[in-house]
mmCIF file of C-alpha atoms in Angstrom:
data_model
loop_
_atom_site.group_PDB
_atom_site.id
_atom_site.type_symbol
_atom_site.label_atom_id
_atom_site.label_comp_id
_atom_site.label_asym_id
_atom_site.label_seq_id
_atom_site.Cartn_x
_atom_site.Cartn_y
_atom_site.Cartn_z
ATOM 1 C CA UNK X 107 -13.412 -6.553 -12.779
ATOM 2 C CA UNK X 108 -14.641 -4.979 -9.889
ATOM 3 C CA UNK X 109 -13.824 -1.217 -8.735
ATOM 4 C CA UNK X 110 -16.550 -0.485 -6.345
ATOM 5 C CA UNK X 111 -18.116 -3.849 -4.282
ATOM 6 C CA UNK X 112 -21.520 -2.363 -3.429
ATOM 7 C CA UNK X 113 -22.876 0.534 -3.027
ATOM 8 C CA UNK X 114 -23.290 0.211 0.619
ATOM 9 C CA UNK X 115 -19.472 -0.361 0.944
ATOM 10 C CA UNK X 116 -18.978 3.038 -1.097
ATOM 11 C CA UNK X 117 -21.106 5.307 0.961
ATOM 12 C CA UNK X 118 -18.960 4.007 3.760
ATOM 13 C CA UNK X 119 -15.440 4.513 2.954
ATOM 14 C CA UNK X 120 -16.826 7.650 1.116
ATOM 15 C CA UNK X 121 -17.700 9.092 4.790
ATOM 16 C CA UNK X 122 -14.715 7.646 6.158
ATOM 17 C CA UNK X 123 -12.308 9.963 3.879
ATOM 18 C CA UNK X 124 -11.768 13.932 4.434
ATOM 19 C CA UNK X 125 -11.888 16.010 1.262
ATOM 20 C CA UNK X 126 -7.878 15.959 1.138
ATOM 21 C CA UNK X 127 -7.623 12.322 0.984
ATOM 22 C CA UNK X 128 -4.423 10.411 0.428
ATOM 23 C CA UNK X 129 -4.079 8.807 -3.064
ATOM 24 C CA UNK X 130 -1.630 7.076 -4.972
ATOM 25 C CA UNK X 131 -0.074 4.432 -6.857
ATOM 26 C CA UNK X 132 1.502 1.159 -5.839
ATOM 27 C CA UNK X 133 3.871 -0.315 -8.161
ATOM 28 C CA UNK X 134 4.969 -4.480 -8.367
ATOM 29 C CA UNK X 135 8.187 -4.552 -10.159
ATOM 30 C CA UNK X 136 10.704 -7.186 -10.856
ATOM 31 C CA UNK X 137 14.391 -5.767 -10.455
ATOM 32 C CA UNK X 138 17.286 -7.338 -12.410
ATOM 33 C CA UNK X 139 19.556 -4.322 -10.664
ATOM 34 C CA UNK X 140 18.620 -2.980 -7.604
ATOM 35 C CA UNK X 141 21.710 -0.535 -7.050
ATOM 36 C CA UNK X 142 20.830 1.449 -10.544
ATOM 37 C CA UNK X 143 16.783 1.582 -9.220
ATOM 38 C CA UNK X 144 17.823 3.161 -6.053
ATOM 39 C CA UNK X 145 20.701 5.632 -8.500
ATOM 40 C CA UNK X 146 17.917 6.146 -10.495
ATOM 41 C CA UNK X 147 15.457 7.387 -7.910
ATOM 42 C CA UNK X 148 17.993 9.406 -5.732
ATOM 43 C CA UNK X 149 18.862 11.020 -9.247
ATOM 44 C CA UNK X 150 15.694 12.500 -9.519
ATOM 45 C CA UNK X 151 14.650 12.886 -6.407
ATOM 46 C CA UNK X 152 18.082 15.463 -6.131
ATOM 47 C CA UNK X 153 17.018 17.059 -9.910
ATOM 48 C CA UNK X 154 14.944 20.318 -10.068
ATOM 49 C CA UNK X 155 11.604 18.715 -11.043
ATOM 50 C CA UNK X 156 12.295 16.107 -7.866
ATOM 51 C CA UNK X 157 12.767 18.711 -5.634
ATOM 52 C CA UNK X 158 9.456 20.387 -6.815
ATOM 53 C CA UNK X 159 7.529 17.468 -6.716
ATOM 54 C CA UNK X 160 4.823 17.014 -3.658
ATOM 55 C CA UNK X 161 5.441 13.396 -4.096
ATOM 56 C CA UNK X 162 6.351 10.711 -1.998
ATOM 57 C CA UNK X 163 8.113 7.445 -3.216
ATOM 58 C CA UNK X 164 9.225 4.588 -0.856
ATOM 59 C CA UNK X 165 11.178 1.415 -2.524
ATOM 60 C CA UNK X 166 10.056 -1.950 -1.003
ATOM 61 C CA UNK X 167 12.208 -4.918 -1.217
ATOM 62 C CA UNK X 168 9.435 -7.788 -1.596
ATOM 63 C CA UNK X 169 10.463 -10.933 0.857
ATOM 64 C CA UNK X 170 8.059 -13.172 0.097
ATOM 65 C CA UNK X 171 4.814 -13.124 -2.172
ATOM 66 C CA UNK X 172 4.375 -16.345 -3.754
ATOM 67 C CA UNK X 173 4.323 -16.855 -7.182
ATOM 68 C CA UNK X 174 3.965 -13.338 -8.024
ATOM 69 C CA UNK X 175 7.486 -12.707 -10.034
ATOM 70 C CA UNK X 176 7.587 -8.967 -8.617
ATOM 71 C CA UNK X 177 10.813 -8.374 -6.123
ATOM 72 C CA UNK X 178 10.280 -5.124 -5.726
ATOM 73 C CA UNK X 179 7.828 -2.323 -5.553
ATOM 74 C CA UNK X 180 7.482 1.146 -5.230
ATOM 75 C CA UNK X 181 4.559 2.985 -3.583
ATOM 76 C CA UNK X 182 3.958 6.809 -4.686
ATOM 77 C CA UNK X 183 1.404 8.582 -2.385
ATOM 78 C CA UNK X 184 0.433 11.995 -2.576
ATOM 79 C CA UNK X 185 -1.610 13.897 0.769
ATOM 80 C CA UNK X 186 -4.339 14.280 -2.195
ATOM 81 C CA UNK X 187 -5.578 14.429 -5.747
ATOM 82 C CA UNK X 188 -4.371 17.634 -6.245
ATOM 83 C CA UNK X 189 -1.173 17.072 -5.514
ATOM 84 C CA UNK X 190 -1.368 13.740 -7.639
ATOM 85 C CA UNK X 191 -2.506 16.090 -10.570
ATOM 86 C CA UNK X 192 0.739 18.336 -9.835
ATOM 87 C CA UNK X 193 3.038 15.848 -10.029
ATOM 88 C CA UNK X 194 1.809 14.459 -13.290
ATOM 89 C CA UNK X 195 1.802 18.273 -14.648
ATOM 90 C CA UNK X 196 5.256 18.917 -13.394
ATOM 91 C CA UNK X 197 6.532 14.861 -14.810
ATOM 92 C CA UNK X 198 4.859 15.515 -18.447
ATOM 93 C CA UNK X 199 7.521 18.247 -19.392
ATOM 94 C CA UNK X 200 9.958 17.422 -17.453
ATOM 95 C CA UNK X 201 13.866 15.855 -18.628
ATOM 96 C CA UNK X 202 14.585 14.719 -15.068
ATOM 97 C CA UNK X 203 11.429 12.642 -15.220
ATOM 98 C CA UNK X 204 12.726 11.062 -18.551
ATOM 99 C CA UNK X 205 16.069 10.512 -17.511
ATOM 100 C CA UNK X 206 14.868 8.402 -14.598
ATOM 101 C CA UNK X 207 12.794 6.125 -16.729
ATOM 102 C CA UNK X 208 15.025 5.511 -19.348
ATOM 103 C CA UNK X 209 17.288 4.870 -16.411
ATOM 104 C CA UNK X 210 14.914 2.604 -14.841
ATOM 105 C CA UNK X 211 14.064 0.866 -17.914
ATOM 106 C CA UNK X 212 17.281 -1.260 -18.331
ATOM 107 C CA UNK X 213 16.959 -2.547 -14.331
ATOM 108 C CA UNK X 214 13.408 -3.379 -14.323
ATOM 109 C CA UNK X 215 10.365 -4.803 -15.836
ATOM 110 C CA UNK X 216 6.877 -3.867 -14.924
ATOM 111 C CA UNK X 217 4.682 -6.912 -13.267
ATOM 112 C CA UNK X 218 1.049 -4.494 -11.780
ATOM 113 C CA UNK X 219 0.236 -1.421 -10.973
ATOM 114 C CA UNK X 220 -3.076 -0.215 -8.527
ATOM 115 C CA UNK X 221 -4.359 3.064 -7.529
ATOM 116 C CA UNK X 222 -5.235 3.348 -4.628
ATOM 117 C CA UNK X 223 -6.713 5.899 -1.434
ATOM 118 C CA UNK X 224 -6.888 6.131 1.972
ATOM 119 C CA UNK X 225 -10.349 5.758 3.754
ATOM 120 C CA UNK X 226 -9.369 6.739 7.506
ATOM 121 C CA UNK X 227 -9.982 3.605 8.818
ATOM 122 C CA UNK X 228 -7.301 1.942 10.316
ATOM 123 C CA UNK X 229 -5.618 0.763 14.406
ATOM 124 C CA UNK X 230 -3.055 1.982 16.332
ATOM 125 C CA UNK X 231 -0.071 4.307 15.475
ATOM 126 C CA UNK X 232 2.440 5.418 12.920
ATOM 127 C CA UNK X 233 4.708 6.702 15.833
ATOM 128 C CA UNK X 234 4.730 2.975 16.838
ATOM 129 C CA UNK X 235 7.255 2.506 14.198
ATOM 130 C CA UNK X 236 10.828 3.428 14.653
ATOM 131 C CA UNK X 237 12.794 2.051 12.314
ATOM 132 C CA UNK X 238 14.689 3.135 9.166
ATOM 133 C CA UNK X 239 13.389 -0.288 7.431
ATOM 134 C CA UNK X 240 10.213 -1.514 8.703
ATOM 135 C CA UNK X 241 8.486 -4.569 7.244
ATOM 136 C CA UNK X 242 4.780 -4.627 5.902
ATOM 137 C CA UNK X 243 2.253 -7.165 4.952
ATOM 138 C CA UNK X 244 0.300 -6.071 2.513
ATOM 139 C CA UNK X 245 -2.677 -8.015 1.701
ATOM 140 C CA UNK X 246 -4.993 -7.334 -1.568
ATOM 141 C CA UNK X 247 -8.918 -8.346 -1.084
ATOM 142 C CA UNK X 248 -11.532 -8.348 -2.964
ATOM 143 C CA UNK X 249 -14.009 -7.706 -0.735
ATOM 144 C CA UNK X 250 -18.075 -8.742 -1.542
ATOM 145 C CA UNK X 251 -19.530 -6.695 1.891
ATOM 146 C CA UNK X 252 -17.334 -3.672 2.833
ATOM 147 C CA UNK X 253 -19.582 -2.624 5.047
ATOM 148 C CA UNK X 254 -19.451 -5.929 7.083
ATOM 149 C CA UNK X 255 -15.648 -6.497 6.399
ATOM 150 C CA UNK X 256 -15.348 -2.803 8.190
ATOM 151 C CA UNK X 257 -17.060 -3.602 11.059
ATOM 152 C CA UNK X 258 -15.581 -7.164 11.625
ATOM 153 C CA UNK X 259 -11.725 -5.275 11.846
ATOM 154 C CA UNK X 260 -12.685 -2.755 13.498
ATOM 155 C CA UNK X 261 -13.946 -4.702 16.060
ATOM 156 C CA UNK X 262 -10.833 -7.259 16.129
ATOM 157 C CA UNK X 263 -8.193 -4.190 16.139
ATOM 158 C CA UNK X 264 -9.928 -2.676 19.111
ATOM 159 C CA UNK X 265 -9.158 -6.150 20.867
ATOM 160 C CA UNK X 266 -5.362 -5.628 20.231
ATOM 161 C CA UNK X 267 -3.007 -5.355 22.574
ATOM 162 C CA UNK X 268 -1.111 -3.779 20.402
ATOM 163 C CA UNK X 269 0.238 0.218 19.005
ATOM 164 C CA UNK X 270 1.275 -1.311 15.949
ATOM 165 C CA UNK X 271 -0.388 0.510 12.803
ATOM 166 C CA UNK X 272 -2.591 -1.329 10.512
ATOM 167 C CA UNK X 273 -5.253 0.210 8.205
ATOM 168 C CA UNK X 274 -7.973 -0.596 5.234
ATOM 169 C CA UNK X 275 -7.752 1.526 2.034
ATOM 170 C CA UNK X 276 -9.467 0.911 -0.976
ATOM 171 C CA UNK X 277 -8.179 0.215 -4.569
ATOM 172 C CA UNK X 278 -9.815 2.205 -7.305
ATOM 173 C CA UNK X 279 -8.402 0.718 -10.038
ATOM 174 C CA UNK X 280 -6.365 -2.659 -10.477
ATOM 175 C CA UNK X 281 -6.358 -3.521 -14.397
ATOM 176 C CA UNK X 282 -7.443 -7.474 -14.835
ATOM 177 C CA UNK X 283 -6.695 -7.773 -10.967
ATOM 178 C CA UNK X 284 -10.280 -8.853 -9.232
ATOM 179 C CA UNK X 285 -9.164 -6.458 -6.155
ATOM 180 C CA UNK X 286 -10.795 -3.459 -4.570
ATOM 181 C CA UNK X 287 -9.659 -3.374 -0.650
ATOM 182 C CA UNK X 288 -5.772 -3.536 0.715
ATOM 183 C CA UNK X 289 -4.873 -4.251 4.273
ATOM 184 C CA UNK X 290 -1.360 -3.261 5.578
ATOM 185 C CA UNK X 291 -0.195 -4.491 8.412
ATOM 186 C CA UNK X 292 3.931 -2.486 9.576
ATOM 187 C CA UNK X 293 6.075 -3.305 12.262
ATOM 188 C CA UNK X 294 9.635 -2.329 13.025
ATOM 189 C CA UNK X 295 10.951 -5.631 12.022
ATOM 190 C CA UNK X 296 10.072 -9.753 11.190
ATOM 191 C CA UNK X 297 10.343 -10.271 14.952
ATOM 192 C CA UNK X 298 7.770 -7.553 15.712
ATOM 193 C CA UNK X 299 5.209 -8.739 12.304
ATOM 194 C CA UNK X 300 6.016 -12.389 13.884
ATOM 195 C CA UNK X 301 4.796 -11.623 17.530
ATOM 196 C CA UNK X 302 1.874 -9.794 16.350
ATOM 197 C CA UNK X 303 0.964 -12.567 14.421
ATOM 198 C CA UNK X 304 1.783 -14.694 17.379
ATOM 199 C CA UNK X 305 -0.670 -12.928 19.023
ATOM 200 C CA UNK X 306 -3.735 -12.555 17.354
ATOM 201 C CA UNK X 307 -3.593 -17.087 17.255
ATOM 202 C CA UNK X 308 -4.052 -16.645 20.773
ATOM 203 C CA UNK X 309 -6.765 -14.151 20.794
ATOM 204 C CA UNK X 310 -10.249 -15.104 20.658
ATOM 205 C CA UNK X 311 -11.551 -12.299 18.911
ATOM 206 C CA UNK X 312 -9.042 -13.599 15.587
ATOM 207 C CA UNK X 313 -11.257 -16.805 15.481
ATOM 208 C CA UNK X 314 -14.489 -14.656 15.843
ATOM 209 C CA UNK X 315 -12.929 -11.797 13.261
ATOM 210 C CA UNK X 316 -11.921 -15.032 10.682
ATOM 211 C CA UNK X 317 -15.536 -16.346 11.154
ATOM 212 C CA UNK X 318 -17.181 -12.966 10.695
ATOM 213 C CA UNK X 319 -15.530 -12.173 6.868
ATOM 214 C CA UNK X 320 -15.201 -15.829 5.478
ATOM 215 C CA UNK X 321 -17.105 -15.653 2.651
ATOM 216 C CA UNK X 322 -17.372 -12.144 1.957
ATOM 217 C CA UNK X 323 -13.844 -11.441 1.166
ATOM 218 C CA UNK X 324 -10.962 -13.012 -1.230
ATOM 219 C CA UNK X 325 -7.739 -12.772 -0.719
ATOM 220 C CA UNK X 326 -6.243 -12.255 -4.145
ATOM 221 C CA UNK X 327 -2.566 -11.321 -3.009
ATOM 222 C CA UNK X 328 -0.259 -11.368 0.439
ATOM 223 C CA UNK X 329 3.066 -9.462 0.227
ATOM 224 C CA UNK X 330 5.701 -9.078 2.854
ATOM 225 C CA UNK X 331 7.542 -6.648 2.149
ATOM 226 C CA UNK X 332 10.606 -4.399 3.571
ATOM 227 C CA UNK X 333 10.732 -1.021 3.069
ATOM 228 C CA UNK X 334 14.666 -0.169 1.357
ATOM 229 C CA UNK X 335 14.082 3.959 0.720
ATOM 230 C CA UNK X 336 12.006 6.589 1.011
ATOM 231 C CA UNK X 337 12.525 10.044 -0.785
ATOM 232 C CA UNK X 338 9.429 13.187 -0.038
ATOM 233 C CA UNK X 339 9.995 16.851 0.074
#
């Protein structure tokens, strides 16, 4: 497997990131009981080591993926390492922490897990999104020329006409999975992702963007997803 593509493409998103830079963990699930997950998570997220916790957890409902058995998954991001490290301290001792998984265990089974961090780069604006349950694409890459890949979307998002946010992070570890780079693509609803999509057919610099990385990226998973639940402090 993969972590790191070149060295070239980890210089790059290495200057791209501040020194507090996002990180966290995105979870693919598959969900036999979706009411006890959500129980589950508002449990803890109400229970003195929740309320502590610098955390922040957002359930996805997964609408489509393919063959990927996952329905579900759960994204926990943290503004930075440290915090990620805090949350682990405060999760190791903690009952409320146990409760939840043992709760968790009977209404779900594990399908991946990825860590992953933000790099900075990314196209238009969170504000852009309004609504309670947006829907996301997320697409996992394994990408052969950051560097390139970079400067190809850059230069197709500035084309945009468009305030919806998209961005590139990079996935530092993936298990077996042959993946180092996610795209994520939100809009307020399937309309909105549809339009956009719509959209970039009809604009020239899509053709010239899909010429530019074909062959140095892989696209090794495409999720949409909507989001059901957030809980942060």
């Amino acid at each position: 497997m993969k972590i790191f593509s070149t060295l070239v493409g980890f210089l790059l998103l290495t200057q791209a990131v501040a020194a507090a830079t996002p990180v966290g963990t995105y979870y693919q699930v598959n969900v036999t009981n979706p009411a006890a997950v959500v129980a589950a998570l508002d449990a803890y997220a109400d229970s003195p080591t929740g309320q502590k916790n610098p955390a922040t957890v957002t359930l996805f409902q997964i609408m489509s993926n393919g063959t990927n058995p996952a329905t579900h998954a759960i994204s926990v991001s943290f503004a930075s390492a440290e915090d990620m490290d805090r949350s682990r301290a405060l999760n190791m001792a903690s009952k409320d922490f146990a409760a939840m998984q043992a709760s968790m265990a009977g209404a779900m089974t594990p399908v991946s897990e990825s860590m992953f961090r933000g790099t900075g780069i990314s196209a238009g604006s969170p504000a852009a999104i309004t609504s309670d349950n947006p829907v996301a694409r997320f697409i996992l890459m394994d990408v052969q020329d950051p560097a390139a890949y970079v400067a190809a979307w850059t230069k197709m998002m500035a084309s945009r006409d468009s305030n919806l946010p998209s961005s590139v992070n990079q996935i530092m570890a993936a298990g077996t999975a042959d993946t180092d780079h996610v795209v994520s693509i939100v809009a307020n609803n399937m309309a909105e992702m549809m339009a956009l999509g719509d959209a970039n057919q009809g604009n020239p610099a899509w053709a010239e963007f899909l010429a530019s990385v074909d062959g140095i990226r892989t696209i090794e998973d495409d999720a949409m997803v909507v989001r059901v639940k957030s809980w942060a402090n």
